Each structure stands twice: as C-alpha cells, then as structure tokens.
Coordinates of C-alpha atoms and ligand atoms in Angstrom, one line a residue:
X1 CA 16.8 74.0 10.4
X2 CA 15.1 71.2 10.6
X3 CA 11.4 70.8 9.8
X4 CA 10.5 69.3 12.6
X5 CA 11.7 68.7 16.2
X6 CA 12.4 65.1 15.7
X7 CA 12.2 62.1 13.3
X8 CA 10.3 60.0 15.5
X9 CA 7.8 61.0 18.8
X10 CA 7.0 57.6 20.0
X11 CA 4.4 57.9 22.9
X12 CA 4.9 55.3 25.6
X13 CA 8.4 53.6 26.9
X14 CA 7.1 49.9 26.7
X15 CA 8.9 46.9 25.0
X16 CA 7.6 47.9 21.3
X17 CA 8.0 51.7 21.8
X18 CA 11.6 51.5 23.5
X19 CA 12.9 48.9 20.7
X20 CA 11.1 51.0 18.0
X21 CA 12.7 54.0 19.2
X22 CA 15.9 52.9 19.9
X23 CA 16.3 51.3 16.2
X24 CA 15.4 54.3 15.0
X25 CA 17.6 56.0 16.6
X26 CA 20.5 53.7 15.2
X27 CA 19.6 54.5 11.7
X28 CA 20.4 58.7 12.9
X29 CA 17.0 59.9 13.7
X30 CA 16.0 62.2 16.1
X31 CA 13.9 60.5 18.6
X32 CA 11.5 61.5 21.4
X33 CA 9.8 58.9 23.3
X34 CA 7.4 60.5 26.1
X35 CA 6.2 57.6 29.4
X36 CA 3.6 58.8 32.3
X37 CA 4.6 56.0 34.2
X38 CA 8.0 54.6 34.3
X39 CA 10.2 53.9 31.7
X40 CA 9.7 49.5 31.0
X41 CA 5.8 49.4 30.2
X42 CA 3.8 46.2 30.9
X43 CA 6.2 43.3 30.4
X44 CA 9.0 44.9 32.6
X45 CA 7.3 46.2 35.3
X46 CA 3.8 44.8 35.8
X47 CA 3.8 41.6 33.5
X48 CA 5.7 38.9 31.9
X49 CA 8.9 39.7 34.5
X50 CA 7.9 39.9 37.5
X51 CA 5.0 37.2 37.3
X52 CA 8.2 35.2 36.5
X53 CA 10.2 36.2 38.8
X54 CA 7.6 35.1 41.2
X55 CA 6.7 31.5 39.5
X56 CA 10.4 31.2 40.2
X57 CA 10.0 31.7 43.4
X58 CA 7.2 29.7 44.0
X59 CA 8.5 27.0 42.1
X60 CA 10.8 26.2 44.8
X61 CA 8.3 24.3 46.9
X62 CA 7.4 21.2 44.0
X63 CA 11.4 21.3 44.2
X64 CA 12.0 20.7 47.9
X65 CA 9.1 18.4 47.8
X66 CA 10.6 16.4 44.6
X67 CA 14.1 16.3 46.4
X68 CA 12.5 13.9 49.2
X69 CA 12.4 11.3 46.3
X70 CA 16.4 11.5 46.2
X71 CA 17.2 11.6 49.4
X72 CA 17.4 14.7 50.3
X73 CA 16.0 16.0 54.3
X74 CA 14.6 19.8 53.9
X75 CA 12.7 19.8 57.3
X76 CA 11.2 23.2 57.8
X77 CA 11.4 25.3 54.3
X78 CA 8.4 27.8 54.6
X79 CA 8.2 31.1 51.6
X80 CA 8.7 34.6 53.1
X81 CA 6.4 35.9 50.7
X82 CA 7.1 39.4 51.6
X83 CA 11.0 38.8 51.2
X84 CA 10.3 37.6 47.7
X85 CA 8.3 40.8 46.6
X86 CA 10.4 42.7 47.9
X87 CA 13.5 41.2 45.9
X88 CA 11.3 41.2 42.7
X89 CA 10.6 45.1 43.7
X90 CA 15.1 45.5 43.2
X91 CA 15.0 43.6 40.4
X92 CA 12.2 46.1 38.5
X93 CA 14.0 48.9 39.5
X94 CA 17.1 47.4 38.1
X95 CA 15.5 46.7 35.0
X96 CA 13.7 50.0 34.8
X97 CA 17.4 51.6 35.8
X98 CA 18.8 49.5 32.0
X99 CA 16.4 50.5 30.0
X100 CA 16.8 54.4 30.7
X101 CA 20.7 54.2 30.2
X102 CA 20.2 51.8 27.3
X103 CA 18.2 55.0 26.2
X104 CA 20.2 57.8 27.0
X105 CA 23.3 55.9 25.7
X106 CA 20.9 55.3 21.8
X107 CA 20.6 59.6 22.4
X108 CA 16.9 58.8 23.3
X109 CA 15.4 62.0 24.2
X110 CA 13.1 60.6 27.2
X111 CA 9.9 62.9 28.2
X112 CA 7.8 62.3 31.2
X113 CA 4.2 62.5 31.6
X114 CA 0.6 62.2 29.5
X115 CA 1.5 62.8 25.3
X116 CA -2.1 63.9 23.5
X117 CA -2.0 64.1 20.1
X118 CA -3.3 67.9 19.2
X119 CA -2.1 67.5 15.1
X120 CA -1.0 64.6 12.9
X121 CA 2.6 65.7 13.2
X122 CA 1.9 67.6 16.6
X123 CA 1.9 66.2 20.4
X124 CA 1.4 68.1 23.1
X125 CA 2.9 67.0 26.6
X126 CA 3.5 69.2 30.1
X127 CA 2.3 72.5 28.0
X128 CA 4.7 72.3 25.4
X129 CA 4.3 70.9 21.8
X130 CA 6.7 68.9 19.9
X131 CA 6.5 68.0 16.4
X132 CA 7.3 65.2 14.6
X133 CA 7.6 63.7 11.1
X134 CA 6.7 60.8 12.2
X135 CA 4.6 59.7 15.5
X136 CA 3.9 55.8 17.1
X137 CA 1.4 54.9 20.3
X138 CA 2.7 52.3 21.9
X139 CA 0.4 53.0 24.6
X140 CA -0.4 49.2 25.5
X141 CA -3.0 47.8 27.5
X142 CA -4.8 47.7 30.9
X143 CA -6.8 44.9 32.4
X144 CA -10.3 45.6 31.8
X145 CA -12.8 45.1 34.4
X146 CA -16.8 44.1 33.6
X147 CA -19.4 46.4 35.4
X148 CA -19.9 43.7 38.1
X149 CA -21.8 45.0 41.3
X150 CA -19.0 45.1 44.4
X151 CA -16.1 44.9 41.5
X152 CA -14.3 47.7 43.2
X153 CA -13.4 44.7 46.3
X154 CA -11.0 43.1 43.2
X155 CA -7.6 43.5 42.7
X156 CA -6.1 42.6 38.8
X157 CA -2.8 41.5 38.7
X158 CA -1.3 45.0 39.1
X159 CA -2.3 44.4 42.5
X160 CA -1.3 40.5 42.9
X161 CA 2.0 41.7 41.6
X162 CA 2.1 44.0 44.8
X163 CA 0.4 41.6 46.8
X164 CA 2.3 42.5 50.7
X165 CA 1.0 39.5 52.6
X166 CA -0.9 36.1 50.8
X167 CA -4.5 35.6 51.7
X168 CA -5.5 32.0 52.7
X169 CA -8.3 31.7 49.7
X170 CA -8.1 33.3 46.5
X171 CA -11.0 33.6 43.8
X172 CA -9.6 33.9 40.6
X173 CA -12.1 35.1 37.5
X174 CA -11.3 34.6 34.4
X175 CA -9.6 31.5 32.3
X176 CA -6.8 32.9 30.2
X177 CA -3.0 33.3 30.2
X178 CA -3.0 35.6 33.8
X179 CA -5.7 34.1 35.7
X180 CA -4.3 30.9 34.8
X181 CA -0.4 32.0 35.7
X182 CA -2.0 33.7 38.5
X183 CA -3.6 30.3 39.7
X184 CA -0.8 28.7 39.8
X185 CA 1.4 30.9 41.2
X186 CA -0.9 31.2 44.4
X187 CA -1.6 27.3 44.6
X188 CA 2.2 26.9 44.9
X189 CA 2.6 29.4 47.6
X190 CA -0.1 27.4 49.6
X191 CA -2.4 29.7 49.2
X192 CA -6.4 27.8 47.8
X193 CA -7.2 28.6 44.8
X194 CA -10.5 28.7 43.2
X195 CA -10.4 29.7 39.6
X196 CA -13.7 30.8 37.9
X197 CA -14.6 30.7 34.4
X198 CA -17.5 31.2 32.5
X199 CA -17.1 29.1 29.6
X200 CA -16.2 25.1 29.9
X201 CA -12.4 24.9 29.9
X202 CA -9.2 27.2 30.3
X203 CA -7.5 28.9 27.9
X204 CA -9.8 29.7 25.0
X205 CA -8.5 29.3 21.2
X206 CA -5.4 26.2 22.8
X207 CA -5.3 23.5 21.7
X208 CA -8.1 21.8 23.2
X209 CA -6.1 18.3 24.5
X210 CA -3.3 21.5 26.0
X211 CA -6.8 23.1 28.3
X212 CA -8.0 19.7 29.1
X213 CA -4.4 18.0 30.2
X214 CA -3.2 21.5 32.1
X215 CA -6.8 21.7 33.2
X216 CA -6.1 17.6 34.8
X217 CA -2.5 18.5 36.0
X218 CA -3.8 21.7 37.8
X219 CA -6.9 20.2 39.4
X220 CA -4.1 17.1 41.0
X221 CA -2.4 20.3 42.6
X222 CA -5.8 20.6 44.0
X223 CA -7.2 24.0 42.0
X224 CA -10.7 24.0 41.8
X225 CA -11.6 25.0 38.6
X226 CA -15.5 25.9 39.0
X227 CA -16.6 26.5 34.8
X228 CA -19.6 27.7 33.2
X229 CA -20.4 30.0 36.5
X230 CA -20.6 33.1 36.3
X231 CA -20.1 36.2 39.0
X232 CA -22.8 38.4 39.5
X233 CA -22.1 40.4 42.6
X234 CA -19.0 40.7 45.0
X235 CA -20.1 41.3 48.4
X236 CA -17.4 42.2 51.5
X237 CA -18.1 39.1 54.7
X238 CA -16.6 40.2 57.5
X239 CA -12.9 39.6 57.0
X240 CA -14.0 37.8 53.5
X241 CA -16.0 38.1 50.4
X242 CA -18.7 36.3 49.1
X243 CA -19.1 36.2 45.5
X244 CA -22.7 35.6 44.3
X245 CA -23.1 33.5 40.9
X246 CA -25.3 33.1 38.7
X247 CA -27.3 30.1 39.4
X248 CA -28.1 31.5 42.9
X249 CA -25.1 29.8 44.3
X250 CA -22.2 31.7 46.2
X251 CA -18.7 31.1 47.2
X252 CA -16.8 33.0 49.8
X253 CA -13.3 34.2 49.6
X254 CA -10.2 36.2 51.3
X255 CA -9.0 37.9 47.9
X256 CA -10.8 38.5 44.5
X257 CA -9.3 38.5 41.4
X258 CA -9.8 39.8 37.9
X259 CA -8.2 38.2 35.2
X260 CA -10.9 38.9 32.3
X261 CA -8.8 40.1 29.6
X262 CA -7.6 43.8 28.7
X263 CA -8.0 46.8 27.0
X264 CA -6.0 49.3 24.5
X265 CA -4.7 52.3 26.6
X266 CA -6.1 54.9 24.0
X267 CA -8.8 57.2 25.8
X268 CA -7.2 60.0 26.8
X269 CA -4.8 60.2 23.4
X270 CA -6.0 62.6 21.6
X271 CA -6.4 60.0 18.7
X272 CA -9.6 60.3 17.4
X273 CA -9.6 64.0 17.2
X274 CA -7.0 63.8 14.9
X275 CA -8.9 61.0 12.4
X276 CA -6.9 57.7 13.8
X277 CA -9.5 55.3 14.0
X278 CA -10.4 53.0 16.4
X279 CA -12.0 49.7 16.0
X280 CA -14.6 48.5 18.2
X281 CA -12.7 47.2 20.7
X282 CA -11.1 50.4 21.1
X283 CA -7.9 48.9 19.6
X284 CA -6.1 51.2 17.3
X285 CA -6.7 50.3 13.5
X286 CA -3.9 49.7 11.6
X287 CA -2.6 47.8 8.3
X288 CA 0.2 45.1 7.8
X289 CA 2.8 48.1 8.2
X290 CA 1.3 49.8 11.2
X291 CA -0.1 52.4 9.3
X292 CA -2.8 54.4 10.9
X293 CA -5.5 55.9 9.6
X294 CA -3.6 59.2 9.6
X295 CA -0.5 59.0 7.2
X296 CA 2.9 59.3 9.4
X297 CA 0.5 58.2 12.6
X298 CA 1.8 54.2 13.1
X299 CA 1.0 52.0 15.9
X300 CA 2.5 49.1 17.8
X301 CA 1.9 46.2 20.8
X302 CA -1.1 45.8 22.9
X303 CA -2.7 49.3 21.6
X304 CA -3.6 47.2 18.5
X305 CA -5.0 44.3 20.5
X306 CA -3.8 41.9 17.6
X307 CA -1.4 39.7 19.4
X308 CA -1.0 40.7 22.3
X309 CA 2.6 39.4 23.3
X310 CA 5.6 41.6 23.8
X311 CA 8.0 40.0 21.2
X312 CA 5.7 40.2 18.8
X313 CA 5.5 44.3 19.7
X314 CA 9.1 44.4 19.7
X315 CA 9.1 42.9 16.4
X316 CA 6.6 45.4 15.2
X317 CA 8.8 48.2 16.5
X318 CA 11.9 47.4 15.1
X319 CA 9.6 46.3 11.5
X320 CA 9.3 50.0 11.6
X321 CA 12.0 51.9 12.3
X322 CA 13.5 49.3 9.1
X323 CA 10.7 50.4 7.2
X324 CA 11.4 54.1 7.6
X325 CA 15.1 55.1 8.8
X326 CA 16.5 52.1 6.9
X327 CA 15.0 51.7 3.4
X328 CA 14.1 48.1 4.4
X329 CA 10.3 48.0 4.2
X330 CA 9.0 45.2 7.1
X331 CA 5.7 43.7 7.3
X332 CA 5.0 42.3 10.4
X333 CA 4.2 38.4 10.2
X334 CA 1.9 37.2 12.8
X335 CA 1.8 33.5 11.8
X336 CA 3.7 30.9 13.5
X337 CA 4.4 33.1 16.6
X338 CA 5.6 31.1 19.3
X339 CA 3.6 31.5 22.9
X340 CA 3.4 30.1 26.3
X341 CA 1.6 30.4 29.5
X342 CA 3.6 30.1 32.9
X343 CA 1.5 27.8 34.6
X344 CA 2.5 25.3 36.8
X345 CA 3.4 22.7 34.4
X346 CA 3.8 25.0 31.7
X347 CA 2.3 25.6 28.4
X348 CA 4.7 25.8 24.8
X349 CA 2.9 26.4 21.7
X350 CA 3.5 27.1 18.1
X351 CA 1.6 26.9 15.1
X352 CA -1.9 25.9 14.9
X353 CA -4.5 24.5 17.2
X354 CA -6.3 20.7 15.5
X355 CA -9.0 22.6 15.9
X356 CA -7.8 25.2 13.5
X357 CA -6.2 22.9 11.6
X358 CA -9.1 20.6 10.7
X359 CA -10.7 23.7 9.8
X360 CA -7.8 23.8 6.8
X361 CA -7.7 20.4 5.5
X362 CA -7.0 16.7 6.5
X363 CA -4.5 16.5 9.4
X364 CA -2.8 13.7 11.2
X365 CA -2.0 14.3 14.6
X366 CA 1.0 12.6 16.6
X367 CA 0.6 12.8 21.3
X368 CA 2.2 11.5 23.6
X369 CA 1.7 11.7 27.2
X370 CA 3.8 10.3 29.9
X371 CA 5.2 10.9 33.0
X372 CA 8.9 12.6 33.1
X373 CA 11.7 10.5 34.1
X374 CA 11.9 12.9 36.9
X375 CA 9.0 11.9 38.5
X376 CA 9.8 8.1 38.6
X377 CA 11.3 9.4 41.5
X378 CA 10.3 12.3 42.7
X379 CA 6.7 10.6 42.6
X380 CA 5.0 13.7 41.6
X381 CA 2.1 12.8 39.8
X382 CA 2.4 14.7 36.8
X383 CA 2.7 14.1 33.1
X384 CA 3.9 16.0 29.9
X385 CA 1.5 16.2 26.9
X386 CA 2.9 16.4 23.6
X387 CA 1.3 16.8 20.4
X388 CA 2.3 17.2 16.5
X389 CA -0.5 19.0 13.5
X390 CA 0.7 18.2 10.8
X391 CA -1.1 18.8 7.5
X392 CA -1.8 15.2 5.6
X393 CA -1.6 17.0 1.8
X394 CA 2.2 18.9 2.3
X395 CA 3.4 17.2 5.4
X396 CA 4.1 20.2 7.2
X397 CA 4.1 20.0 10.7
X398 CA 1.8 23.0 11.4
X399 CA 1.0 22.9 15.0
X400 CA 3.2 22.0 18.1
X401 CA 2.1 21.9 21.4
X402 CA 3.5 20.7 24.9
X403 CA 2.5 20.8 28.2
X404 CA 4.8 20.2 30.7
X405 CA 7.8 21.1 32.9
X406 CA 10.7 23.7 30.1
X407 CA 7.4 23.4 27.4
X408 CA 8.5 27.2 26.5
X409 CA 12.1 26.4 26.3
X410 CA 11.9 23.8 24.0
X411 CA 8.6 24.9 21.9
X412 CA 11.2 28.0 21.6
X413 CA 13.8 26.4 19.2
X414 CA 11.1 24.0 17.5
X415 CA 9.3 27.3 16.5
X416 CA 12.2 27.7 14.3
X417 CA 11.3 24.5 12.3
X418 CA 8.0 24.9 11.6
X419 CA 8.4 28.8 10.5
X420 CA 10.9 27.3 8.4
X421 CA 8.3 25.2 7.1
X422 CA 9.7 21.9 8.5
X423 CA 8.2 18.2 6.8
X424 CA 7.1 15.8 9.7
X425 CA 9.0 13.6 7.0
X426 CA 12.6 16.1 7.7
X427 CA 11.4 16.2 11.5
X428 CA 11.6 12.1 12.1
X429 CA 15.1 12.3 9.8
X430 CA 16.0 14.3 14.0
X431 CA 18.2 12.1 16.4
X432 CA 16.9 12.7 19.7
X433 CA 18.7 13.5 22.2
X434 CA 18.4 11.4 25.4
X435 CA 17.4 10.5 28.1
X436 CA 15.6 13.9 28.2
X437 CA 11.6 14.8 28.1
X438 CA 11.8 17.0 25.0
X439 CA 12.9 13.5 22.5
X440 CA 9.0 12.4 22.4
X441 CA 8.8 15.0 20.0
X442 CA 11.4 13.2 17.6
X443 CA 10.0 9.7 18.6
X444 CA 6.0 9.9 17.7
X445 CA 6.5 8.1 14.5
X446 CA 2.2 6.7 14.3
X447 CA -0.3 8.7 14.2
X448 CA -2.9 8.5 16.6
X449 CA -6.5 7.3 16.1
X450 CA -8.9 9.6 15.1
X451 CA -11.0 10.0 17.4
X452 CA -9.4 8.2 20.1
X453 CA -8.3 10.2 22.9
X454 CA -4.8 10.5 24.1
X455 CA -2.5 7.1 24.2
X456 CA 0.3 6.7 26.4
X457 CA 3.3 6.7 24.4
X458 CA 6.2 6.9 26.9
X459 CA 5.0 5.9 30.0
X460 CA 7.8 4.5 32.6
X461 CA 5.5 4.6 35.2
X462 CA 2.0 4.7 34.1
Ligands
NDP501 P1 -7.7 36.8 27.7 O1 -7.8 37.5 27.3 O2 -6.3 35.6 27.5 O3 -8.5 36.1 28.5 C1 -9.4 36.4 29.6 C2 -10.3 35.5 30.1 O4 -11.1 36.4 30.9 C3 -11.1 34.7 29.0 O5 -11.1 32.7 30.2 C4 -12.5 35.2 28.8 O6 -13.7 34.3 28.8 C5 -12.5 35.9 30.4 N1 -14.0 36.7 30.8 C6 -13.6 37.5 29.5 N2 -15.1 38.1 29.5 C7 -15.3 38.2 31.4 C8 -16.3 38.5 32.2 N3 -17.3 39.7 32.0 N4 -17.1 37.4 32.9 C9 -15.8 36.2 33.1 N5 -15.3 36.3 31.9 C10 -14.7 37.0 31.4 O7 -6.8 38.1 28.5 P2 -5.7 38.0 30.1 O8 -6.3 38.8 30.9 O9 -5.7 36.4 30.9 O10 -4.1 37.6 29.6 C11 -4.3 39.2 28.3 C12 -3.7 39.6 27.5 O11 -2.6 39.1 27.7 C13 -3.8 37.9 27.1 O12 -4.1 37.5 25.1 C14 -2.2 37.8 26.0 O13 -2.1 37.9 24.9 C15 -1.5 38.8 27.2 N6 -0.5 38.1 28.0 C16 0.1 36.6 27.7 C17 0.9 36.0 28.5 C18 2.0 35.4 28.0 O14 2.2 35.5 26.4 N7 2.3 34.4 28.8 C19 0.9 36.0 30.0 C20 -0.7 37.4 30.3 C21 -0.9 38.1 29.5 P3 -14.1 33.1 27.3 O15 -12.9 32.5 27.2 O16 -15.2 32.8 27.8 O17 -13.9 34.4 26.2

C-alpha cells in the first residue's frame, strides 16, 4: 500500500496550481487539487481573461469612430453593457468547464472546499485528512484595500468585472496595472473617469517614457489623472459618493473603485502552524526551487508575491513538476519576463527600464514617437512610442518598451530575441516588414542624445 494518499496535493486550482498538477500527473504522479471557489482561479475568472474580454468589447467604440475616416457611416452604434457582461460570463463558464475537463482527463482528483495544512504531509478538507508526499500551495491573492474610512463603499476589480450597470462617473484609486486597465475600459465604455494616484505618475516600476507617454494618451482620451492625491475618506452623498482628499478638497463620483494592490491568500491555511515561514507582506517565502521553509511543502504564483503574472506562476508550477516527477531539475528564471498592460493604447515591455539599466552601467537609448499610418486617415490623435535600451559595454538589447496598438503582441515576439541575448548589431541586421508599426523597432539607427527628450522619428503626420 502507498505510504501517502497522493504524491502531490495542490491547494488552489488557479493557472499555476492546475499547470503543476497536470504536468505532475502526466509523469504518473497521483495528484489531488483542492479549490474553495471555482476551478480556474484569478486569471481565468477574476482577472486577465474577463478583463481582456471587456477590453475587446469596449474597443469597438474607437474602431467605429476610426472607421468614419475610411468612408464608413455607422450611425446609432451603442454599447449594451449588460449584454457584454452576460456574454463574458458565458465565456467564463465555458472556460471553467474546460479546466475541469482538462483536470479530469489528466486523472487529477478534484476536491471542493477550503484545504488546511495540518502537518508537513497532511491536509484537512471537509472533515477528512489527506496525506501527500509533496504539498503545493498555489492559493493566489486578492485585492488589498487600505483602511480608509468609508472603504466599504468601494468596489474592487472583482466588482468591476461584474458591474450590472455603467455609472456616469467613476473614480479609480491606484496607478498600477489594474487601475490603468480599468480606467481604459470605463473610458471607452463612455464613463467619465478620474484616476487618483498618490504618486506623481502612473505605473511605478515601468520605464519613465512608457509612464509619461501612456499618461498623455490617456489624458487625450479625457481620462483625468489626479496625481499626488491621497483619499482620506469616502462618504455617500445622495446617489453619489464624495471622496475627501488629504489637501482638504473633495471629488464627487457615482462609483468608487480601488485598485491599490493585491495581497497573498495565506490566512486560514495553517501554514505558520506547520512551520512555513511568511515574509512581511504575508507572502510565502520560497527559494528558486519553490521550496518553502518546510521540506516537501512548495509554493508558487501570487501567494509568494514575486512576479505576480499568470505565465510566471504556470512556469513555476511546471518547473516544480519537472523537478519532482521527471528528474529534470528546473529553477525559475525571473529575468527578462515580458509583460503587458492592457491599457488603451496598450503597453508591452521586456527587460530593463532605462533607469534600472543605468544603475548597472552605461546605456544607449533608441526611441521613436510617431503617429501610426492607420491614424493618418482615421484622424485619431494617437501616437505610438517605442524604445530600446542597449547596454553599451556588451551591445546587448536589455530593454524593449512600447506603448501603442498591438504592443503586447509585438513585444511577445521581441522577447524571444532579448531572452536569447541579442545584440543591437544583430538586431539591426533584421529586415523590416513593411508597412507595419512594428518595423520601427528595427529602423532605429541613431541613439537619442541624452538628456534630450523624445525625438520624432516616424512622423507621418506630425
Ligand atoms: P500594483 O501593485 O500594480 O499597483 C498598486 C497601485 O496602488 C500603485 O499605483 C500604488 O501606488 C497604489 N497604492 C498602493 N497602496 C495605496 C494606498 N494605500 N493608497 C493609494 N494608492 C495606493 O497593483 P494592482 O492592483 O494594479 O495589480 C496587482 C498585480 O496584479 C500587479 O502587480 C500585477 O503583477 C498583476 N496584474 C497584471 C496584469 C497584467 O499583466 N496585464 C493586469 C493586472 C494585474 P504607488 O505606485 O505609489 O505605490
């Protein structure tokens, strides 16, 4: 008889937990996965996927306006928000079904309910104790709300994705990925958006040119960005809300959304009782092998609060399964992970920002700001920004940044070259695909003179 009920017991059926479990099962491991909400996790049910579906939905507003410049006459187009939300929900149900089927096909045992660690090899769920040789914590994270008086009146991204009716005005507090993406969604859907940030600029950690360029484009779309503003209280005011600011001012709005970061789901899991160490942010401390402080217990994804991106959690999970069940030790490499902000226009980045690269050595900067060909006729006043950061000592392209249509798709491909260590010399030997926006990336020959600000490189109609 086997010593343990399972070879691997995964707590949390989000993207990371499911990927690890399926990969482990593919190598013959006996795997169980526990989920207390719905199989699919944040990305599929409350994050990346529904958000992107809403972005597709609202983006037609701009497409319809652009079409006029190309001779189309589209009168009377209007968004039925409730219909969009219902269609999104149907798609999420479909994906949830696919995840359940995939786990079933992989012979992973699915258990419903909140699992709790009760020993280094034991988990309790629904009044039963299961034993496992290895335990994987993949419990993700959830929105973190600051203790502002009246915060109970605010919604988070969870509520925003399920909003039954659009408000006339919304105030979004926060300047990170989620705040910026929802500012774009609501703005495109016709809502008056005010984004309230405590710092001087949106998207801390991103390249400064990205931050400035995107903020300028958002402002052109009538999104108001209130910088260096702290909210000190939220109070109902008739059918609306009044937000008090630290400077003694007030902002009236019909809906308040907070997107001020996420925190790891590590409470109520029995982690500390069995000796798993948490860090200051209550995230699980792990090494590069996803090993926690207790041998045999591992953690991946947002509950470890490292690089909180779905594909990273998936790579961590698959790497762990390779290590444990395929004699193929795989450490996670968190360098040069590409990422995107699905703002309007979107952002795509891979590698270092100019500021981060400058801390490591001398750099050359290549930058182009231009109006894409499509908008010469659409009439839309939107510019794309592309930027390369090159390490002068090695000639390596160590940062690629873009704000503009299709930036995430373009940067995904360029990330292959960056990850492979491409030099600027090799980069320059690449022939352009014409006429495209992406070709500008291989046409930037001259570094910009520092500290001069953006040069206009491909100004079709500047
Ligand atoms: P972020 O950590 O990206 O941003 C949090 C924002 O909230 C920052 O602007 C921060 O300001 C601000 N903030 C924090 N605390 C307060 C406070 N008390 N009062 C006012 N403002 C505050 O968090 P998000 O919630 O946007 O996203 C969480 C994570 O989810 C991201 O880090 C990312 O890993 C992931 N994600 C990825 C996406 C993608 O890949 N496209 C999309 C959405 C989420 P300051 O800058 O001053 O600290």
